[in-house]
Structures are given as structure tokens and as C-alpha cells.
Coordinates of C-alpha atoms in Angstrom, one line a residue:
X1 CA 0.0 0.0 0.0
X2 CA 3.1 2.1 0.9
X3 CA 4.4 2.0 -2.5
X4 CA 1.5 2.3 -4.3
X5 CA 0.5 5.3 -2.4
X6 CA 4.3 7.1 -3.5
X7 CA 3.7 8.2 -7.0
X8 CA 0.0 9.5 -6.1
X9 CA 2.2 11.7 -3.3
X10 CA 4.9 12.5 -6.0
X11 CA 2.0 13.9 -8.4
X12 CA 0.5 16.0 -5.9
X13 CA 3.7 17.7 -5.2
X14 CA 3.8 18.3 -9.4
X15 CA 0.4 19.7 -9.4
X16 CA 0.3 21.9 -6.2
X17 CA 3.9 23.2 -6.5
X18 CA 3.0 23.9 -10.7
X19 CA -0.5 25.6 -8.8
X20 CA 1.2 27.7 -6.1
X21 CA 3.7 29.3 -8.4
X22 CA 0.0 30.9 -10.5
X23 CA -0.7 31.5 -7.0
X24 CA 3.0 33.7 -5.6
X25 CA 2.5 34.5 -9.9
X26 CA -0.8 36.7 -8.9
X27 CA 1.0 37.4 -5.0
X28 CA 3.5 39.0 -5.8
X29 CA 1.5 42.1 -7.9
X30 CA -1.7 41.9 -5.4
X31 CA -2.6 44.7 -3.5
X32 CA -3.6 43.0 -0.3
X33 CA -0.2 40.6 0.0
X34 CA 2.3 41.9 2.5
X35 CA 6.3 40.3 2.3
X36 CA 5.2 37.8 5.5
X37 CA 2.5 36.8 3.6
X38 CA 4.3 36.3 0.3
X39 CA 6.7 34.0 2.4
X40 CA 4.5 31.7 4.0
X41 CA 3.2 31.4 0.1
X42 CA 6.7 30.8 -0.7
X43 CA 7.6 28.2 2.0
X44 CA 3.9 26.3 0.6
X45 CA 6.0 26.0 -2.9
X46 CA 9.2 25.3 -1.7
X47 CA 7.8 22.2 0.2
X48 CA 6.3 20.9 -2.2
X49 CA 9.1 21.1 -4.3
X50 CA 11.4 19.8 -1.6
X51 CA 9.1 16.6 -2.3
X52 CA 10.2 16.5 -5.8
X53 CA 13.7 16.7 -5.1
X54 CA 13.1 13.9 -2.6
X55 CA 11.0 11.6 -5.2
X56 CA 14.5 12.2 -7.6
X57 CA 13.2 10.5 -11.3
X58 CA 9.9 9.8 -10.4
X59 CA 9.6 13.6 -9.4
X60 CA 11.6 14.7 -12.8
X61 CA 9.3 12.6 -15.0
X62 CA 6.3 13.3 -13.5
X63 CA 7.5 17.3 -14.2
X64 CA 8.3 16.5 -17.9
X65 CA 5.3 15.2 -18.6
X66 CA 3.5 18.2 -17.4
X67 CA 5.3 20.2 -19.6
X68 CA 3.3 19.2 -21.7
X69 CA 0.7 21.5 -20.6
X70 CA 3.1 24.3 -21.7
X71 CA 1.4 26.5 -18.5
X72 CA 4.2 28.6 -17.1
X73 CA 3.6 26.9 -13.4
X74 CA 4.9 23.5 -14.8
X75 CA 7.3 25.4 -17.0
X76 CA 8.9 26.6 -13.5
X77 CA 8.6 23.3 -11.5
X78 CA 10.4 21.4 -14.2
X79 CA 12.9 24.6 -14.6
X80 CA 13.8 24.6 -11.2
X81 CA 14.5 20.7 -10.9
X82 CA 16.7 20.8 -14.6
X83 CA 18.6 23.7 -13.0
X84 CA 19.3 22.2 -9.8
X85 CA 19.9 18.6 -11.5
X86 CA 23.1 20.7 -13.9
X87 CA 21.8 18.3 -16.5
X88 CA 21.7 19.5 -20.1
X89 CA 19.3 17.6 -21.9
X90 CA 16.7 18.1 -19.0
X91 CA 17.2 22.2 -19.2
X92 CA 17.0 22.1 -23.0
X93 CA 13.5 20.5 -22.7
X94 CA 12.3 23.2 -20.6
X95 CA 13.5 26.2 -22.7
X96 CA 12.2 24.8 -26.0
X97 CA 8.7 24.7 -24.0
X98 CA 9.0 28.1 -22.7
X99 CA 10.4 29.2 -25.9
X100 CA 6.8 28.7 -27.3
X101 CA 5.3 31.3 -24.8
X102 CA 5.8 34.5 -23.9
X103 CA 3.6 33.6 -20.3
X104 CA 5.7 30.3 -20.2
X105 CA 9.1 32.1 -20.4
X106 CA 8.0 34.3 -16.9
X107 CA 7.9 30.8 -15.4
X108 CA 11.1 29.6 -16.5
X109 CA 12.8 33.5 -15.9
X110 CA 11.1 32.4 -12.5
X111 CA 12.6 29.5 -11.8
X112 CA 16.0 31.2 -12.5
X113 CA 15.6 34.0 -9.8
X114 CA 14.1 30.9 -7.0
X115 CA 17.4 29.4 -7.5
X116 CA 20.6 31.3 -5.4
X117 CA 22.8 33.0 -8.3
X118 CA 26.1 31.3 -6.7
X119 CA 24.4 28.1 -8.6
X120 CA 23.7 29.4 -12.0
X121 CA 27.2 31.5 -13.2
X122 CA 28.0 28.2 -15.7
X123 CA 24.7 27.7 -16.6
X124 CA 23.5 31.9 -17.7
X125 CA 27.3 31.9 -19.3
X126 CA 26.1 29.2 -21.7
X127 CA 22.8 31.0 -22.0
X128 CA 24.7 34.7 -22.6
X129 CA 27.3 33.0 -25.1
X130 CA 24.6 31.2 -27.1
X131 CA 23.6 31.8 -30.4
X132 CA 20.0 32.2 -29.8
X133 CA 18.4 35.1 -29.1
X134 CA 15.9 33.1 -26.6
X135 CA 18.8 31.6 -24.9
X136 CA 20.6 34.9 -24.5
X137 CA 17.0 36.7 -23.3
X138 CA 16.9 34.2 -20.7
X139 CA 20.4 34.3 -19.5
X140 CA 20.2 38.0 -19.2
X141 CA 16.8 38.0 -17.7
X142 CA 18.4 35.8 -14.7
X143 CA 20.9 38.2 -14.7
X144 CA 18.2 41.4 -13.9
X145 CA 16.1 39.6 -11.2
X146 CA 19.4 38.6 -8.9
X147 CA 20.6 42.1 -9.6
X148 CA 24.1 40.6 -11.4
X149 CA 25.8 42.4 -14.0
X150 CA 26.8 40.4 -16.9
X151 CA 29.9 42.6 -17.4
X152 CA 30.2 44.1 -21.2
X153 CA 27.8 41.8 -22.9
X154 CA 25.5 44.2 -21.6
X155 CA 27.3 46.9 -23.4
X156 CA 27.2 45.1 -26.7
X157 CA 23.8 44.1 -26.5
X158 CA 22.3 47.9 -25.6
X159 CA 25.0 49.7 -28.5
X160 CA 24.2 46.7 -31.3
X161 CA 21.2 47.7 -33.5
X162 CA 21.3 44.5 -34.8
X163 CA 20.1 43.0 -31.6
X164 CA 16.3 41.5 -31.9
X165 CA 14.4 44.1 -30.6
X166 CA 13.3 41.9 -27.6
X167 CA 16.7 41.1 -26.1
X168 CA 18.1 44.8 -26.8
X169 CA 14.8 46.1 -24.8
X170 CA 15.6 43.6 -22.2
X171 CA 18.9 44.7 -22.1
X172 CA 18.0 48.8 -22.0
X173 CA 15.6 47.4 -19.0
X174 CA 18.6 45.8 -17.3
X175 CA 20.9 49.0 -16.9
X176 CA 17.9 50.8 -15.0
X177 CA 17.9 48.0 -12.7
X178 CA 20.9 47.3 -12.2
X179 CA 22.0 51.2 -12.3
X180 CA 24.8 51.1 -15.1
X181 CA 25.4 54.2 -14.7
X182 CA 28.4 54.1 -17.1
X183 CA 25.3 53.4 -19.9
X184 CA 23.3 56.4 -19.3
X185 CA 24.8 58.5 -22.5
X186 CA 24.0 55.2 -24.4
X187 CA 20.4 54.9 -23.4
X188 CA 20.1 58.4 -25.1
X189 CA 21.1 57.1 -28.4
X190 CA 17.6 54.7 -28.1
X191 CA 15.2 57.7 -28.0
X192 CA 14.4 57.5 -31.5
X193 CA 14.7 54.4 -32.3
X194 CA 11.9 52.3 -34.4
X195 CA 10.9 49.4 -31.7
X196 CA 8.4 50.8 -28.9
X197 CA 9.8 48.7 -26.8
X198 CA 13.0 50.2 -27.0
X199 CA 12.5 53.3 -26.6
X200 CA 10.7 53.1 -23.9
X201 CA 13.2 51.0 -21.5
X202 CA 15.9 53.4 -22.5
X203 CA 13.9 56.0 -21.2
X204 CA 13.0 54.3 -18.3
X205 CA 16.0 52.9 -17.2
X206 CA 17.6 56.3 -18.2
X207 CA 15.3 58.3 -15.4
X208 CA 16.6 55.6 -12.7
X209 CA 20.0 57.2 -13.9
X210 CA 18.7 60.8 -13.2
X211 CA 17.7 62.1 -16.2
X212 CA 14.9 64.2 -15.7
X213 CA 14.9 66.0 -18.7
X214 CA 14.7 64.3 -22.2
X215 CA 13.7 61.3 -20.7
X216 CA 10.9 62.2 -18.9
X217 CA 9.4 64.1 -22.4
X218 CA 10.2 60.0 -24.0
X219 CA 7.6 59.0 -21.3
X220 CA 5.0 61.4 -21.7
X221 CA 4.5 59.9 -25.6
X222 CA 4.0 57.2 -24.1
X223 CA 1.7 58.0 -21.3
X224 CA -0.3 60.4 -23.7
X225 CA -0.9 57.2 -25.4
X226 CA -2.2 55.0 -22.5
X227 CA -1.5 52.8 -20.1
X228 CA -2.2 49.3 -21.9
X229 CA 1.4 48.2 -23.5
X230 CA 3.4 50.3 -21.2
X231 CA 2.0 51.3 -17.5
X232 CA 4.9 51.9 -16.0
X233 CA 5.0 55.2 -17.9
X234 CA 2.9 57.0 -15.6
X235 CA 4.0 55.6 -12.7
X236 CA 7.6 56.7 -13.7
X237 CA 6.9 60.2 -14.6
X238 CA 5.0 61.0 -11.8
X239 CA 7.5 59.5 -9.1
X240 CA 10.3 61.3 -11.0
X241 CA 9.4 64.7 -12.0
X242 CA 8.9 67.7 -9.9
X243 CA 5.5 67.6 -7.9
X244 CA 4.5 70.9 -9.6
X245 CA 4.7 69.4 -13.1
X246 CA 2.6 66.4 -11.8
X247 CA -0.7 68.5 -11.3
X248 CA -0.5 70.0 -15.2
X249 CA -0.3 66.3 -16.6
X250 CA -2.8 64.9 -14.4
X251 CA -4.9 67.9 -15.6
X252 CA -4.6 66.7 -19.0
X253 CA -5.5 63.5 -17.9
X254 CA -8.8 64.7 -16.3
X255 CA -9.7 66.0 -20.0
X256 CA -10.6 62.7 -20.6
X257 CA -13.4 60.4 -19.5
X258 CA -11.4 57.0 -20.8
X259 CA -8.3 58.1 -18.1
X260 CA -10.3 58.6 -15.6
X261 CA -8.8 55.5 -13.6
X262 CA -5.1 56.3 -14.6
X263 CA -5.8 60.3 -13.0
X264 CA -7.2 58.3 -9.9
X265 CA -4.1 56.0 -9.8
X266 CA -2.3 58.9 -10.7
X267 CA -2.8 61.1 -7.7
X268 CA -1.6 58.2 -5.5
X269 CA 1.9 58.1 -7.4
X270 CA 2.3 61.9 -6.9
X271 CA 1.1 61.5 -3.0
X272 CA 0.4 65.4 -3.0
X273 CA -2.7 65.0 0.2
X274 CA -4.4 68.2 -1.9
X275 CA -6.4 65.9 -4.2
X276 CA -7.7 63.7 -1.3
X277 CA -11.2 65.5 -1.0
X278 CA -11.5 64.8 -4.6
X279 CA -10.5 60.8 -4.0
X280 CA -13.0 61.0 -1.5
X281 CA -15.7 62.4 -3.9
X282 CA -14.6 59.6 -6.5
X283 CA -15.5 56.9 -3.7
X284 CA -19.1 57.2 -4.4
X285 CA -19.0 56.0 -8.2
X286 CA -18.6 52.3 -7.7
X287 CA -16.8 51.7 -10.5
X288 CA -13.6 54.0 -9.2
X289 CA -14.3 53.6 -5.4
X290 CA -11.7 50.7 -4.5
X291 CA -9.0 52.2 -7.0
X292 CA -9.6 55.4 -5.4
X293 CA -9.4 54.0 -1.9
X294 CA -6.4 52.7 -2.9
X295 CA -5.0 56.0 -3.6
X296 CA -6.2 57.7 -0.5
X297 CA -4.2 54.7 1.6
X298 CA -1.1 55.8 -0.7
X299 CA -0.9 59.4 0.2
X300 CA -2.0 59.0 4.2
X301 CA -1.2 55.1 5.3
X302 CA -4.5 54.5 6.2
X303 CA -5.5 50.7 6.1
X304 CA -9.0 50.7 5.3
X305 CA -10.2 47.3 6.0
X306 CA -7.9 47.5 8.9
X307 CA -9.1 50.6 10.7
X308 CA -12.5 49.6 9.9
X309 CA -13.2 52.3 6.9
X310 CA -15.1 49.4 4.6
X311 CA -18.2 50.0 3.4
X312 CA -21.0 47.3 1.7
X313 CA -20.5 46.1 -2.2
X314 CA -23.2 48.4 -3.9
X315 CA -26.0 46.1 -4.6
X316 CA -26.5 45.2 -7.7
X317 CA -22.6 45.9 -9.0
X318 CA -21.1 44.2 -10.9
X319 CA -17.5 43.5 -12.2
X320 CA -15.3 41.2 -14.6
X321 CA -16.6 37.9 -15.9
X322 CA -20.2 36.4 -14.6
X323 CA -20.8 33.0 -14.8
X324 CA -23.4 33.5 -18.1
X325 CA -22.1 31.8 -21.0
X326 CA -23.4 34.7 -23.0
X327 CA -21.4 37.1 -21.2
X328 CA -18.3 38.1 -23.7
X329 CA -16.4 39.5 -20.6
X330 CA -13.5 37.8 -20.0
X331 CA -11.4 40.3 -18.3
X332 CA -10.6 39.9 -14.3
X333 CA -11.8 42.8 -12.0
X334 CA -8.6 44.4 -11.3
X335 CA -9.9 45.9 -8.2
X336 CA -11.0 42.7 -6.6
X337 CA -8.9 42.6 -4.0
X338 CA -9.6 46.1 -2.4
X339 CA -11.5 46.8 0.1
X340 CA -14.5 48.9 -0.7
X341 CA -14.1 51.9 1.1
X342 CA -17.1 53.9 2.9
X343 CA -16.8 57.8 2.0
X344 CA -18.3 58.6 5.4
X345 CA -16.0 57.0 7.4
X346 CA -13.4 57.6 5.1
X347 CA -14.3 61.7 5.4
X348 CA -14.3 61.6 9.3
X349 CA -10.9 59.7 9.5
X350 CA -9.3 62.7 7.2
X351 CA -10.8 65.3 8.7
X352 CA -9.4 64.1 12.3
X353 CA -6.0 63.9 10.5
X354 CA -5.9 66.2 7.5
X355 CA -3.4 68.8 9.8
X356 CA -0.9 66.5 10.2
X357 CA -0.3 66.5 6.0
X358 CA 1.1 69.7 4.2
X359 CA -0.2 70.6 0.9
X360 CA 2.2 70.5 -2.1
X361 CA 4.1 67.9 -0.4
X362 CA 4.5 64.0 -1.7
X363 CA 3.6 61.1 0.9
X364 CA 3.8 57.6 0.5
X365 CA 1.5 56.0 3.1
X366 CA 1.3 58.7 5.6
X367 CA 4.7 59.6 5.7
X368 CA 7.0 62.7 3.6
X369 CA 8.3 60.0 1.2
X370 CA 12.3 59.7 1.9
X371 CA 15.0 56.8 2.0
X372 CA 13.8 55.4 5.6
X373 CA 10.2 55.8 4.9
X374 CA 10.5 53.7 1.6
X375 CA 12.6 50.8 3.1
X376 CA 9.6 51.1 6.2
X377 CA 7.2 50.1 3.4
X378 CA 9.5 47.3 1.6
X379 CA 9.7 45.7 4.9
X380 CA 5.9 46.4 6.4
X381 CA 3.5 47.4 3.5
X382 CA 1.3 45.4 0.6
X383 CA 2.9 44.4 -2.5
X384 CA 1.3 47.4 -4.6
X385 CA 2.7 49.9 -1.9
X386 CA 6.0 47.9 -1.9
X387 CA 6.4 48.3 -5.8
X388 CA 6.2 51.6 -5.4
X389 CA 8.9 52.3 -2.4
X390 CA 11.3 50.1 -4.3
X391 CA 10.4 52.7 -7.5
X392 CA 10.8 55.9 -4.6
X393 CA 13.6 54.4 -3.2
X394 CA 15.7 53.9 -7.0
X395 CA 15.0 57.6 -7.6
X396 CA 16.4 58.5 -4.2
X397 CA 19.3 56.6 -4.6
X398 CA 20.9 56.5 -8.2
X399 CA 23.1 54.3 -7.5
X400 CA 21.4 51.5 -5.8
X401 CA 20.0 49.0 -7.3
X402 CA 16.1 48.7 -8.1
X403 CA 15.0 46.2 -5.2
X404 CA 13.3 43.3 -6.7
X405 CA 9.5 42.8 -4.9
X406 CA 9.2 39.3 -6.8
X407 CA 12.2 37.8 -5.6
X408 CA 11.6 34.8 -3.0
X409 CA 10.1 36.0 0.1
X410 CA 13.0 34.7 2.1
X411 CA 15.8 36.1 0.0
X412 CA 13.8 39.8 0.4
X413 CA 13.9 39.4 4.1
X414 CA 17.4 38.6 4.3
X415 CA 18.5 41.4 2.2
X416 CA 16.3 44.0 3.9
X417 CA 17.8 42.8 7.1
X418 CA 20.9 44.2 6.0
X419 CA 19.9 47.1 5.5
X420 CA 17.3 48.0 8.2

């Protein structure tokens, strides 16, 4: 019965570990997930993958043929165990899988930043010294999430135009992250250049540098545009440039009905406490109430489901798919996750509070925003808010590193330990 019972426990361990990554997938850009909770997630997955290790073959065959599936969860699982095994053949199986998919490659890129980068320096050399353009995307994607510099590679890669589009924007990506500083008059060169993409990780990773003028007028094409192939325009520009430029933009954005969610998420980015009466006005339209709630808890800290600000679901809403078969709504309710705030309680909380914030002035949850206050929120605040202080914290500091908020919960606590 014992042995019977083994391969039914070694599947489980495939399927829940393959399940758990969608899971820490979603976690890790959720608005209600704090870094203790992204851990215990974290521990879930690594047990069960401790299970495959364990099971040895069985485990690695019962992963291969999940592949299969091609779903980026068994695209990690399988990644992780062909990394950890230093076996070829078993690796090469999972990148021509993941090569299929764009969502695939995040779970293989994933099972690369899991791993500690100690263990991987042969196997991303092979990857960077390739002579595919997949292999080399993925070797310098592991690269970016542990924060390594691949030395001049990276220089060829962001001067070449010859480059695929794909792996040069990665690379343009990379020297914001990794704060190349020694790059910054070459992510100029990429202003103009053909590929979207391109253009707009040079300009990105050039405002981590301190640009703050031609850069920041690279992202406003892009932000004019809309939010849908590039969000992290707005939330760039906003954090970066000077909080009186912030309130002409985000009048332009007011001009039109379509934005009004990106001028709500907006005014959180800036943190100026001067637009929260108008948050609180927008917290009676049902569609904008738990983005703007959102907001409000940006600029002053407060947690609303915490300090008992909630209000009742509006009767009658509704949001995202329904179960009809006729519905053609296939889009998840971003919002779901957010508490629905009540404006009442919401206005008597601010009104006891308003005097202790200064007009004119950017917060980030409650506090002036500044080095300490960010690394409070990395260590203490929801995954939303964290992605944010790690963004404050980059522009601060132009020479450290962008903190990675997706990395292993673990590894995150370790290194903000060290710097507490």
C-alpha cells in the first residue's frame, strides 16, 4: 500500500507546486499581500518542491510530462529541478517549452531568480554565449532579477542595433535595474529608435540614472498614449518629476473620460494630500471607489479594512466575468482585492487627520516619502505599496540598485535585514 500510495504523493507535489507558483504569480503584484505573507506562500511552494527533489526521477518525469501543458507553473517546476539537477538535456527540454510562450518564459525566468545565483554563473554563461536570441534573453533575464551584472555583454547588446528588438529592450531594461550608470549616454542614443519597446526601457532605465529632462518628455509619448502596453509610464513620470509638473499632466488626464482610472491611480503616485477630498468624492462611483481608496491609503497610510473604513459592495454591482455563458467579458476585475471603502467613514478619519499633512508635499503611506520611509514600506507594506517604495527608493538613490519585490520572500527578508 506504501508503495502504491508514493507516485500518487509524487504527483501531488507536481500539481500543487506547478499551482502555487499561478498563485506567488498573482501574489507577488496583489494589493492586499504583505512580504510575510508572500513568504508563507513561498515556504507552501518550496515544500512541495522539496518533495520533488526527494522523489529524484519519479519527481523529474512526473514534471516532464507536465510540460506538456506548456502553462508557465509546470514550466517553473520542471525549470527549477533541470537547473538544480546541472543536466543538459533536462534544461533544454524546458527552454524549448518556454520558448513557445511568452507567459511560459515568466515561469522559467522564475525558476531562475528561485534558485541562489552562486548556482547558476556556468549555466547563464552558456545561455549569454549562445547563439540564440531566446537563450541569451533568458540568461540575461536571470541576470536582472538577482541584480548581477553580466559585465560588457550588456554593453554590446544595448550599442548593437542589430540586436532582436526583444533582447536589446531587455537589455535597456537591465541597466535601470541594475543602475549602469556608465550606460546612461548610451540609453540616449535609443530615444528615437523604431521598436516601442525600445524606446521606452531606455527612457525608463535612463530616469533611474537621473535624467529628468529628455527622458521624462520620451515617457510622456507614451503615457499620452495610454496605459495598456506600457503602465509603467505613468508611474515613472509621476514619481520622477517635480510635484509641480505632476498637477498640469494629471490635468490633462482629467480631459478625458477614458483616463479617468489612470488620474485616480495617478494622484496616489504623486502622493500630494491636496487631491484627497476629490478621492473622496470619487468613492461614491462604484466603478472608481476601491481604485480610489487605494490612492487615499497611498498618500496618508491609512488601512481601510484594517481601521474599519469598509463599506457594503453596492448592490447590484457588478464587475469582470459572470458566470453566463453569453457574457463576452473575459477580463478579471482588477480591483478585486480592495477593500470597498465607505466615504463617510473615510471623510471623518481625514478630517481628524488632515493637519498633520502639508499641501504641495509628496507622501507615501502617511509619511513625507524619503529613504527610511520607503525601506519602512519594503519591509511592512502590501505588495502594490512595496512596488512603489522600491520605484521611490531607486530615484532617491541612483546608485542602488532597483529592489526586486518578486524575488523569493526569504531572499527579500534577508537582504532588507541588511539594510534596516
Amino acid at each position: 500500500m506504501f508503495a502504491a500510495a508514493i507516485p500518487h504523493i509524487v504527483e501531488q507535489h507536481a500539481e500543487e507546486s506547478a499551482f502555487l507558483w499561478f498563485l506567488r504569480n498573482r501574489a507577488v503584484n496583489a494589493p492586499h499581500y504583505k512580504l510575510s505573507e508572500l513568504t508563507r506562500l513561498d515556504n507552501r511552494v518550496e515544500a512541495h518542491l522539496d518533495g520533488l527533489r526527494i522523489a529524484g526521477t519519479e519527481g523529474w518525469n512526473l514534471c516532464e510530462q507536465a510540460l506538456e501543458i506548456g502553462e508557465a507553473g509546470e514550466v517553473f517546476t520542471a525549470g527549477l529541478l533541470a537547473l538544480e539537477s546541472k543536466n543538459p538535456q533536462k534544461l533544454a527540454k524546458v527552454v524549448s517549452i518556454a520558448e513557445d510562450s511568452a507567459e511560459a518564459a515568466k515561469g522559467l525566468v522564475s525558476a531562475f531568480g528561485w534558485i541562489e545565483p552562486s548556482k547558476l554563473a556556468r549555466t547563464v554563461k552558456l545561455l549569454l554565449d549562445s547563439g540564440s536570441s531566446f537563450h541569451r534573453f533568458i540568461g540575461l533575464s536571470a541576470c536582472a532579477v538577482h541584480r548581477v551584472n553580466p559585465g560588457n555583454i550588456l554593453d554590446n547588446w544595448v550599442r548593437d542595433h542589430d540586436v532582436p528588438p526583444l533582447l536589446r529592450a531587455r537589455a535597456l531594461r537591465t541597466v535601470g535595474e541594475l543602475k549602469r550608470r556608465d550606460l546612461i549616454y548610451d540609453l540616449r542614443n535609443c530615444f528615437h529608435a523604431e521598436d516601442a519597446a525600445i524606446r521606452f526601457w531606455a527612457a525608463w532605465s535612463a530616469v533611474l540614472l537621473g535624467n529628468r529632462s529628455d527622458a521624462l518628455e520620451v515617457l510622456k509619448v507614451f503615457m499620452v498614449a495610454g496605459s495598456g502596453q506600457f503602465p509603467g509610464a505613468l508611474s515613472m513620470l509621476l514619481r520622477a518629476m517635480p510635484i509641480a509638473s505632476s498637477a498640469p499632466l494629471l490635468k490633462g488626464l482629467a480631459q478625458y473620460p477614458e483616463r479617468q482610472r489612470d488620474l485616480i491611480a495617478g494622484t496616489g503616485m504623486v502622493g500630494d494630500p491636496l487631491y484627497i477630498p476629490w478621492l473622496i468624492k470619487q468613492m461614491e462611483t462604484p466603478e472608481l471607489a476601491r481604485l480610489a481608496g487605494e490612492s487615499f491609503s497611498f498618500i496618508t497610510g491609512a488601512d481601510i479594512a484594517y481601521e474599519d473604513l469598509e463599506g457594503e459592495r453596492p448592490e447590484g454591482f457588478e464587475s469582470g466575468p459572470s458566470e453566463s455563458p453569453e457574457d463576452e467579458e473575459v477580463e478579471l476585475d482588477g480591483d478585486e482585492d480592495l477593500p470597498w471603502p465607505d466615504p463617510g467613514k473615510i471623510q471623518a478619519w481625514w478630517a481628524a487627520r488632515q493637519h498633520r499633512f502639508q499641501a504641495g508635499s509628496r507622501y507615501l503611506l502617511g509619511a513625507p516619502i524619503s529613504e527610511s520611509q520607503c525601506r519602512k514600506v519594503l519591509r511592512e507594506g502590501f505588495q502594490h505599496q512595496r512596488t512603489a517604495a522600491a520605484l521611490e527608493l531607486a530615484l532617491i538613490r541612483p546608485d542602488e540598485a532597483l529592489f526586486e519585490v518578486r524575488a523569493p520572500g526569504w531572499r527579500q527578508q534577508r537582504l532588507l535585514q541588511h539594510t534596516a
